[in-house]
């Protein structure tokens, strides 16, 4: 199955960015929750206002009734928080009642006392309605409307809240509003625009129930408020749009565009011999670090590819000579006329060729495993001093600052020093000095000997694979190259130091003291 068909689906970066921007644009929709909350607050504000108006009308009704009936004026009640009435309506679907039932024909007649005070109560109700837009109805003990702004002479005793008020309770209800015409479609978003608040409050004169006051009013819906704040709302909408545009630009400038450029440069680097070039616009610091990592990786891969080409060419060249000698010697051995001494010389040639090939293969294997053998860690020269001294008894090895740590495990450090000390011994050295230093965050290990030294003409060649001045004595030219590859795998560099006598090398690990401290910390 093609790779493209089995790839797991993943959204593109621009899709994620668009989704984030869409979420940002949708955030104002969360204001609908506040919209409903404010809608409910408007209903409660209306209820509070209607309760206050009903209380005033109750006091007026009681005073006028006492005067018309020849009774003593009602005694005012002491102010108490226990007697206070607070708004409690909620306009969710479970608490809004159906439209109020229509008024019925009265079953009883209104007494003379109510008839005497009715005109005055109606005038007061009409004056109040002009200012409050509320509907007022004054009822007797039977539920008959004796005065008010509407339904005078009708019976409301069958309405639940009126019946509760005539039983001595204060009742507030929200009922579905009945309109003469269809409301604007926008009003359907506000439940407060579709209800009407009703408050029924009993009237007492000296503890005796004389009737009730029934007040109703439509809440001030939220659209009136929004219309008044239309300019501020437009400013808020413009701010949201501008903010979303700015967020989109920031995403494009600092994330989407740099990643797209990084992708294009990476794809270009995989084609042919193009080197990776970091984009000019790298956005964030993390993308810059990623770009530098890509550059380092591609450079390393290209160096490995070039090294592999060079290495392959050297291998074929180095193996060609002993193989040619082996082949020639084998052909000559077929001659039956060869003397015994000639046969021995040819056999020596075959043995030398075989040994040469074994040495080359062993060093080639060591070179190929240099990266795997390079184990970072912490080790000092003192820890492996006995080991290298026993391995090279002919050398006088002097160690300076041997207690300072090096960023390598003991095994890896032993491999490095073995190749370097073997190289010194093969070039006539008697004394070798090893010196470790920690300077400006870097760690260095210097190796100097008193041997033959390195000629100026060979200084640029000795680190190349298979270059050796001891080819006649079996040198493979791989030792220093193995050291170089291993040190580089540990994040360091190998340098040749100019010296008046002998040879000098320096292994440097830049900025390695911090990582060495972290490695050392657990055992501290």
Coordinates of C-alpha atoms in Angstrom, one line a residue:
X1 CA 0.0 0.0 0.0
X2 CA 1.4 3.4 -0.9
X3 CA 2.8 5.4 2.0
X4 CA 0.5 8.3 1.4
X5 CA -2.6 6.0 1.8
X6 CA -1.5 4.7 5.2
X7 CA -0.5 8.0 6.7
X8 CA -2.6 9.0 9.7
X9 CA -4.6 12.1 9.0
X10 CA -3.3 15.2 10.6
X11 CA -4.5 18.8 10.2
X12 CA -2.3 21.3 8.4
X13 CA -0.9 24.1 10.4
X14 CA -3.0 26.7 8.6
X15 CA -6.1 24.7 9.5
X16 CA -5.2 24.8 13.2
X17 CA -4.6 28.6 12.9
X18 CA -7.9 29.2 11.2
X19 CA -9.6 27.0 13.9
X20 CA -8.0 29.1 16.7
X21 CA -9.1 32.3 15.0
X22 CA -12.6 31.0 14.6
X23 CA -12.7 30.2 18.3
X24 CA -11.5 33.7 19.1
X25 CA -14.3 35.1 16.9
X26 CA -16.8 32.9 18.7
X27 CA -15.8 34.0 22.1
X28 CA -18.3 36.9 22.0
X29 CA -21.0 34.3 21.6
X30 CA -20.2 33.3 25.2
X31 CA -21.7 36.7 26.0
X32 CA -25.1 35.1 25.4
X33 CA -24.8 33.6 28.9
X34 CA -24.4 37.1 30.3
X35 CA -27.2 38.1 27.9
X36 CA -29.6 35.7 29.6
X37 CA -28.4 36.7 33.0
X38 CA -29.0 40.4 32.3
X39 CA -32.3 39.5 30.8
X40 CA -33.3 37.9 34.1
X41 CA -32.0 40.9 36.1
X42 CA -34.2 43.2 34.1
X43 CA -37.3 41.1 35.0
X44 CA -36.3 41.2 38.7
X45 CA -35.8 44.9 38.5
X46 CA -39.3 45.2 37.1
X47 CA -40.6 43.0 39.8
X48 CA -38.9 45.1 42.5
X49 CA -40.4 48.2 41.0
X50 CA -43.9 46.7 40.8
X51 CA -43.7 45.5 44.4
X52 CA -42.8 49.0 45.5
X53 CA -45.7 50.5 43.5
X54 CA -48.1 47.9 44.8
X55 CA -47.0 48.7 48.4
X56 CA -47.8 52.4 47.8
X57 CA -51.2 51.6 46.3
X58 CA -52.0 49.3 49.2
X59 CA -51.3 52.1 51.7
X60 CA -53.4 54.5 49.6
X61 CA -56.2 52.0 49.3
X62 CA -56.2 51.3 53.1
X63 CA -56.3 55.0 54.0
X64 CA -59.1 55.8 51.5
X65 CA -61.1 52.8 52.6
X66 CA -60.8 53.8 56.3
X67 CA -62.0 57.3 55.5
X68 CA -64.9 56.1 53.4
X69 CA -66.0 53.5 56.0
X70 CA -65.6 55.9 58.9
X71 CA -62.8 53.8 60.5
X72 CA -59.7 54.9 62.3
X73 CA -56.7 55.3 60.0
X74 CA -54.6 52.2 59.8
X75 CA -51.6 52.0 62.1
X76 CA -48.3 52.0 60.3
X77 CA -46.2 48.8 60.8
X78 CA -42.8 49.1 62.3
X79 CA -39.9 48.8 59.8
X80 CA -38.5 45.3 59.9
X81 CA -36.4 43.2 57.6
X82 CA -38.7 40.2 58.3
X83 CA -41.6 42.0 56.7
X84 CA -39.6 43.3 53.7
X85 CA -40.4 41.7 50.3
X86 CA -37.6 41.1 47.8
X87 CA -37.8 40.2 44.1
X88 CA -37.5 36.5 43.4
X89 CA -38.7 35.9 39.9
X90 CA -36.8 33.8 37.4
X91 CA -37.8 33.6 33.7
X92 CA -36.7 30.0 32.9
X93 CA -39.1 27.8 31.1
X94 CA -40.3 26.1 34.3
X95 CA -41.4 29.4 36.1
X96 CA -43.1 31.4 33.4
X97 CA -46.9 30.8 33.6
X98 CA -49.3 30.8 30.7
X99 CA -51.1 34.0 29.8
X100 CA -53.4 35.4 32.5
X101 CA -57.0 34.1 32.3
X102 CA -59.6 36.6 31.0
X103 CA -61.7 38.5 33.5
X104 CA -65.2 37.1 34.2
X105 CA -68.5 38.7 34.9
X106 CA -69.0 39.5 38.6
X107 CA -71.1 37.1 40.7
X108 CA -71.7 39.7 43.5
X109 CA -72.3 43.4 43.6
X110 CA -69.8 46.0 44.9
X111 CA -70.8 47.5 48.3
X112 CA -71.4 51.2 48.8
X113 CA -68.1 51.8 50.6
X114 CA -66.1 50.5 47.6
X115 CA -68.2 52.6 45.2
X116 CA -67.4 55.8 47.2
X117 CA -63.7 55.4 47.0
X118 CA -63.5 53.9 43.5
X119 CA -63.4 57.2 41.5
X120 CA -60.5 58.5 43.6
X121 CA -58.5 55.2 43.3
X122 CA -59.0 55.2 39.5
X123 CA -57.7 58.8 39.2
X124 CA -54.6 57.9 41.3
X125 CA -54.1 54.7 39.1
X126 CA -54.4 56.7 35.9
X127 CA -51.9 59.3 37.0
X128 CA -49.5 56.6 38.1
X129 CA -49.8 54.7 34.9
X130 CA -48.8 57.8 32.9
X131 CA -45.4 57.7 34.6
X132 CA -44.8 54.0 35.2
X133 CA -46.6 52.3 32.3
X134 CA -47.9 49.8 34.8
X135 CA -51.5 48.5 35.0
X136 CA -53.4 48.9 38.3
X137 CA -56.4 47.1 39.6
X138 CA -58.1 47.5 43.0
X139 CA -60.2 44.5 44.1
X140 CA -62.6 43.9 46.9
X141 CA -62.7 40.8 49.0
X142 CA -64.6 38.9 46.3
X143 CA -62.1 39.6 43.5
X144 CA -64.2 42.2 41.8
X145 CA -62.2 45.1 40.2
X146 CA -63.7 48.2 41.8
X147 CA -61.2 50.7 40.3
X148 CA -58.0 51.0 38.3
X149 CA -56.8 51.4 34.8
X150 CA -58.6 48.5 33.1
X151 CA -61.3 45.8 33.6
X152 CA -63.3 47.8 36.1
X153 CA -66.5 46.0 37.1
X154 CA -65.0 42.6 36.1
X155 CA -64.2 39.6 38.3
X156 CA -60.5 38.4 38.7
X157 CA -61.1 36.2 41.7
X158 CA -60.4 33.0 39.7
X159 CA -56.8 34.1 38.8
X160 CA -54.4 32.2 41.0
X161 CA -52.3 35.1 42.2
X162 CA -55.4 37.2 43.0
X163 CA -56.9 34.3 45.0
X164 CA -53.6 33.9 46.9
X165 CA -53.6 37.7 47.7
X166 CA -57.2 37.5 49.0
X167 CA -55.9 34.7 51.2
X168 CA -53.4 37.1 52.7
X169 CA -50.3 36.3 50.6
X170 CA -48.1 38.6 48.5
X171 CA -47.5 36.8 45.1
X172 CA -45.3 37.7 42.2
X173 CA -45.6 35.8 38.9
X174 CA -44.3 36.0 35.4
X175 CA -46.8 35.2 32.7
X176 CA -46.4 34.8 28.9
X177 CA -47.3 38.2 27.4
X178 CA -50.2 38.4 24.9
X179 CA -49.5 40.9 22.1
X180 CA -51.9 42.4 19.7
X181 CA -49.4 42.0 16.9
X182 CA -46.4 39.7 16.2
X183 CA -43.2 40.9 17.9
X184 CA -40.0 41.6 15.9
X185 CA -38.1 38.4 15.2
X186 CA -35.1 39.8 17.2
X187 CA -37.2 39.9 20.3
X188 CA -37.4 36.1 20.3
X189 CA -33.8 36.1 21.6
X190 CA -34.9 37.8 24.8
X191 CA -37.3 35.9 27.1
X192 CA -37.8 39.1 29.1
X193 CA -39.5 40.7 26.1
X194 CA -42.1 37.9 26.0
X195 CA -43.4 38.0 29.6
X196 CA -45.3 40.3 31.8
X197 CA -44.8 40.6 35.6
X198 CA -47.9 40.5 37.9
X199 CA -47.9 41.3 41.6
X200 CA -51.0 40.7 43.8
X201 CA -50.8 42.2 47.3
X202 CA -53.4 42.0 50.0
X203 CA -54.8 45.2 51.7
X204 CA -55.6 45.1 55.5
X205 CA -57.2 47.7 57.7
X206 CA -56.6 47.0 61.4
X207 CA -55.9 43.3 60.7
X208 CA -59.0 43.0 58.6
X209 CA -58.7 42.1 54.9
X210 CA -60.5 44.6 52.7
X211 CA -59.3 43.6 49.3
X212 CA -56.2 43.4 47.1
X213 CA -54.1 45.5 44.7
X214 CA -53.2 43.8 41.4
X215 CA -50.3 45.5 39.5
X216 CA -48.8 44.4 36.2
X217 CA -46.0 45.6 34.0
X218 CA -43.9 44.5 31.0
X219 CA -40.2 44.4 31.8
X220 CA -37.8 46.7 30.0
X221 CA -36.3 44.2 27.5
X222 CA -32.6 44.1 26.8
X223 CA -32.8 45.3 23.2
X224 CA -33.7 48.8 24.4
X225 CA -30.4 48.7 26.4
X226 CA -28.5 47.4 23.4
X227 CA -29.8 50.0 21.2
X228 CA -28.7 52.7 23.6
X229 CA -25.2 51.2 23.6
X230 CA -25.1 50.5 19.9
X231 CA -22.0 52.7 19.3
X232 CA -20.1 51.0 22.1
X233 CA -21.1 47.6 20.7
X234 CA -19.8 48.6 17.3
X235 CA -16.5 49.6 18.8
X236 CA -16.3 46.3 20.6
X237 CA -17.0 44.4 17.4
X238 CA -14.4 46.4 15.6
X239 CA -11.9 45.6 18.4
X240 CA -12.7 41.9 18.2
X241 CA -12.2 41.9 14.5
X242 CA -8.9 43.9 14.8
X243 CA -7.6 41.6 17.5
X244 CA -8.4 38.5 15.5
X245 CA -6.6 40.0 12.5
X246 CA -3.6 40.8 14.6
X247 CA -3.5 37.3 16.1
X248 CA -3.7 35.9 12.6
X249 CA -0.8 38.1 11.5
X250 CA 1.3 37.1 14.5
X251 CA 0.7 33.4 13.8
X252 CA 1.5 33.9 10.1
X253 CA 4.6 36.0 10.8
X254 CA 6.2 34.1 13.6
X255 CA 5.0 30.5 13.1
X256 CA 3.3 29.6 9.9
X257 CA 5.5 31.4 7.5
X258 CA 8.9 30.4 9.1
X259 CA 7.8 26.8 9.3
X260 CA 6.8 26.8 5.6
X261 CA 10.1 28.3 4.6
X262 CA 11.9 25.8 6.8
X263 CA 10.1 23.0 5.1
X264 CA 10.9 24.3 1.6
X265 CA 14.6 24.7 2.5
X266 CA 14.7 21.2 4.0
X267 CA 13.2 19.7 0.9
X268 CA 15.6 21.6 -1.3
X269 CA 18.5 20.3 0.8
X270 CA 17.4 16.7 0.1
X271 CA 17.7 17.2 -3.7
X272 CA 21.1 17.0 -5.3
X273 CA 24.0 18.6 -3.5
X274 CA 22.2 21.7 -2.2
X275 CA 23.4 22.8 1.2
X276 CA 20.7 23.8 3.8
X277 CA 20.3 27.5 4.1
X278 CA 18.4 28.9 7.1
X279 CA 15.5 31.2 6.1
X280 CA 15.8 34.9 6.7
X281 CA 12.6 35.1 8.7
X282 CA 12.8 32.5 11.5
X283 CA 10.0 33.8 13.7
X284 CA 10.5 32.5 17.3
X285 CA 13.6 31.5 19.1
X286 CA 12.5 27.9 19.1
X287 CA 12.1 27.9 15.3
X288 CA 15.6 29.5 15.0
X289 CA 17.0 26.7 17.2
X290 CA 15.2 24.1 15.0
X291 CA 16.6 25.7 11.9
X292 CA 20.1 25.6 13.3
X293 CA 19.6 21.9 14.2
X294 CA 18.5 21.2 10.7
X295 CA 21.6 23.0 9.4
X296 CA 23.9 21.1 11.7
X297 CA 22.2 17.8 10.8
X298 CA 22.4 18.4 7.0
X299 CA 26.0 19.5 7.3
X300 CA 26.9 16.4 9.3
X301 CA 25.0 14.1 6.8
X302 CA 26.8 15.8 3.9
X303 CA 30.2 15.5 5.6
X304 CA 29.4 11.8 6.3
X305 CA 28.5 11.3 2.7
X306 CA 31.7 13.0 1.5
X307 CA 33.7 11.0 4.1
X308 CA 32.1 7.8 2.9
X309 CA 33.1 8.6 -0.7
X310 CA 36.6 9.4 0.4
X311 CA 36.7 6.4 2.7
X312 CA 35.5 4.0 0.0
X313 CA 38.1 5.3 -2.4
X314 CA 40.9 4.9 0.2
X315 CA 39.7 1.4 1.1
X316 CA 39.7 0.2 -2.5
X317 CA 43.2 1.7 -3.0
X318 CA 44.6 0.3 0.2
X319 CA 43.2 -3.2 -0.4
X320 CA 44.3 -3.2 -4.0
X321 CA 48.1 -3.4 -3.2
X322 CA 48.0 -6.4 -0.9
X323 CA 45.4 -8.2 -3.0
X324 CA 47.6 -7.7 -6.1
X325 CA 50.6 -9.1 -4.2
X326 CA 48.5 -12.0 -3.0
X327 CA 47.2 -12.7 -6.5
X328 CA 50.7 -12.5 -8.0
X329 CA 52.3 -14.7 -5.4
X330 CA 49.6 -17.3 -5.8
X331 CA 50.1 -17.4 -9.6
X332 CA 53.9 -17.7 -9.2
X333 CA 53.5 -20.6 -6.7
X334 CA 51.9 -22.6 -9.5
X335 CA 55.3 -22.8 -11.1
X336 CA 56.9 -26.1 -10.2
X337 CA 60.4 -24.9 -11.1
X338 CA 60.5 -22.5 -8.1
X339 CA 63.3 -23.1 -5.6
X340 CA 62.6 -23.6 -2.0
X341 CA 63.9 -20.1 -1.1
X342 CA 61.7 -18.5 -3.8
X343 CA 58.6 -20.4 -2.5
X344 CA 59.4 -19.1 1.1
X345 CA 59.7 -15.5 -0.1
X346 CA 56.4 -15.8 -2.0
X347 CA 54.8 -17.3 1.1
X348 CA 56.2 -14.4 3.2
X349 CA 54.6 -12.1 0.7
X350 CA 51.2 -13.8 1.1
X351 CA 51.5 -13.7 4.9
X352 CA 52.4 -10.0 4.9
X353 CA 49.5 -9.3 2.5
X354 CA 47.1 -11.2 4.7
X355 CA 48.4 -9.4 7.8
X356 CA 48.1 -6.1 6.0
X357 CA 44.5 -6.9 5.0
X358 CA 43.7 -8.0 8.6
X359 CA 45.1 -4.8 10.0
X360 CA 43.2 -2.7 7.5
X361 CA 40.0 -4.5 8.3
X362 CA 40.5 -4.2 12.0
X363 CA 41.2 -0.4 11.8
X364 CA 38.3 0.0 9.4
X365 CA 36.0 -1.7 11.8
X366 CA 37.3 0.5 14.7
X367 CA 36.8 3.6 12.5
X368 CA 33.2 2.6 11.7
X369 CA 32.4 2.0 15.4
X370 CA 34.0 5.2 16.5
X371 CA 30.6 6.9 17.0
X372 CA 29.3 3.8 18.9
X373 CA 32.4 3.6 21.1
X374 CA 32.2 7.3 22.0
X375 CA 30.5 7.2 25.4
X376 CA 30.1 10.5 27.2
X377 CA 30.4 10.6 30.9
X378 CA 33.1 11.6 33.4
X379 CA 36.6 10.3 33.9
X380 CA 40.0 11.7 34.9
X381 CA 43.5 10.7 33.9
X382 CA 44.3 9.4 37.4
X383 CA 41.5 6.8 37.0
X384 CA 43.2 5.2 34.0
X385 CA 46.9 6.0 34.8
X386 CA 47.8 2.5 35.9
X387 CA 46.1 1.0 32.8
X388 CA 47.9 3.1 30.2
X389 CA 51.2 2.8 32.1
X390 CA 51.1 -1.0 32.0
X391 CA 50.1 -0.9 28.3
X392 CA 53.1 1.2 27.4
X393 CA 56.0 0.3 29.7
X394 CA 58.6 1.7 27.3
X395 CA 57.1 5.2 27.6
X396 CA 57.6 7.6 30.5
X397 CA 54.1 9.0 30.9
X398 CA 53.9 12.3 33.0
X399 CA 50.4 13.5 34.0
X400 CA 49.5 17.1 35.0
X401 CA 46.2 18.0 36.6
X402 CA 45.2 14.4 36.4
X403 CA 42.3 14.8 38.9
X404 CA 40.4 17.2 36.5
X405 CA 37.4 15.5 34.9
X406 CA 37.1 14.8 31.1
X407 CA 33.7 14.4 29.3
X408 CA 34.3 10.7 28.4
X409 CA 33.9 7.3 30.0
X410 CA 37.0 5.5 31.1
X411 CA 36.8 2.9 28.2
X412 CA 36.5 5.6 25.5
X413 CA 39.3 7.7 27.0
X414 CA 41.5 4.6 27.1
X415 CA 40.9 4.0 23.4
X416 CA 41.8 7.6 22.6
X417 CA 45.0 7.6 24.6
X418 CA 46.0 4.1 23.3
X419 CA 46.0 5.3 19.7
X420 CA 47.9 8.5 20.6
X421 CA 50.5 6.8 22.8
X422 CA 51.0 4.0 20.2
X423 CA 51.5 6.7 17.6
X424 CA 54.1 8.4 19.8
X425 CA 55.9 5.2 20.5
X426 CA 56.0 4.2 16.9
X427 CA 57.7 7.5 16.1
X428 CA 60.5 7.1 18.6
X429 CA 59.1 8.9 21.6
X430 CA 60.5 8.1 25.1
X431 CA 58.5 10.6 27.2
X432 CA 54.9 11.7 26.8
X433 CA 53.2 14.4 28.8
X434 CA 49.4 14.5 29.4
X435 CA 47.9 17.8 30.7
X436 CA 44.2 18.5 31.4
X437 CA 42.8 22.1 31.8
X438 CA 39.4 23.7 32.3
X439 CA 39.4 27.2 30.8
X440 CA 36.4 29.5 30.1
X441 CA 33.9 26.6 30.1
X442 CA 36.0 24.4 27.8
X443 CA 38.0 21.3 28.6
X444 CA 41.3 20.5 26.9
X445 CA 43.6 17.5 27.0
X446 CA 47.1 18.1 25.6
X447 CA 49.4 15.2 24.6
X448 CA 53.0 16.1 23.7
X449 CA 56.0 13.8 23.2
X450 CA 59.7 13.9 22.4
X451 CA 59.6 11.8 19.2
X452 CA 60.3 12.5 15.6
X453 CA 57.6 15.1 15.4
X454 CA 55.5 16.1 12.4
X455 CA 56.9 17.7 9.3
X456 CA 55.3 20.8 7.9
X457 CA 54.4 19.0 4.7
X458 CA 52.5 16.2 6.6
X459 CA 50.7 18.4 9.2
X460 CA 47.7 18.8 6.9
X461 CA 47.6 15.1 5.9
X462 CA 48.0 13.0 9.0
X463 CA 44.4 13.3 10.1
X464 CA 43.2 12.0 6.7
X465 CA 42.2 8.3 6.7
X466 CA 44.9 5.9 5.5
X467 CA 47.7 8.5 5.4
X468 CA 50.8 7.1 7.0
X469 CA 54.6 7.5 6.9
X470 CA 55.0 3.9 8.1
X471 CA 53.4 2.0 5.3
X472 CA 56.4 -0.2 4.8
X473 CA 56.3 -1.3 8.4
X474 CA 52.6 -2.1 8.5
X475 CA 51.1 1.3 9.3
X476 CA 47.5 1.7 8.2
X477 CA 47.0 5.5 8.7
X478 CA 43.8 5.0 10.6
X479 CA 44.8 5.6 14.3
X480 CA 44.6 9.4 14.3
X481 CA 41.5 9.3 12.2
X482 CA 39.8 7.0 14.7
X483 CA 40.8 9.5 17.5
X484 CA 39.4 12.4 15.5
X485 CA 36.1 10.6 14.8
X486 CA 35.7 9.5 18.4
X487 CA 36.4 13.0 19.8
X488 CA 34.0 14.6 17.4
X489 CA 31.3 12.1 18.4
X490 CA 31.8 13.4 22.0
X491 CA 31.3 16.9 20.8
X492 CA 34.9 17.9 20.7
X493 CA 37.7 18.6 18.3
X494 CA 41.2 17.3 17.6
X495 CA 44.0 19.8 16.8
X496 CA 47.7 19.5 15.9
X497 CA 49.9 21.6 18.1
X498 CA 53.0 23.2 16.5
X499 CA 56.1 22.2 18.6
X500 CA 59.9 22.7 18.2
X501 CA 60.5 19.0 19.1
X502 CA 58.2 16.0 19.1
X503 CA 54.5 16.0 18.3
X504 CA 51.7 17.7 20.1
X505 CA 47.9 17.1 19.9
X506 CA 45.0 18.8 21.7
X507 CA 41.6 17.4 22.4
X508 CA 39.1 20.2 23.1
X509 CA 35.5 20.0 24.3
X510 CA 34.0 23.6 24.0
X511 CA 31.5 24.6 26.7
X512 CA 31.7 21.2 28.3
X513 CA 32.2 22.1 32.0
X514 CA 28.5 22.8 32.6
X515 CA 27.5 19.3 31.3
X516 CA 30.4 17.8 33.2
X517 CA 29.1 19.4 36.4
X518 CA 25.6 17.9 35.8
X519 CA 27.2 14.5 35.3
X520 CA 29.2 14.9 38.5
X521 CA 26.3 16.2 40.6
X522 CA 24.6 12.9 41.5
X523 CA 27.8 11.6 43.2
X524 CA 28.6 14.9 44.8

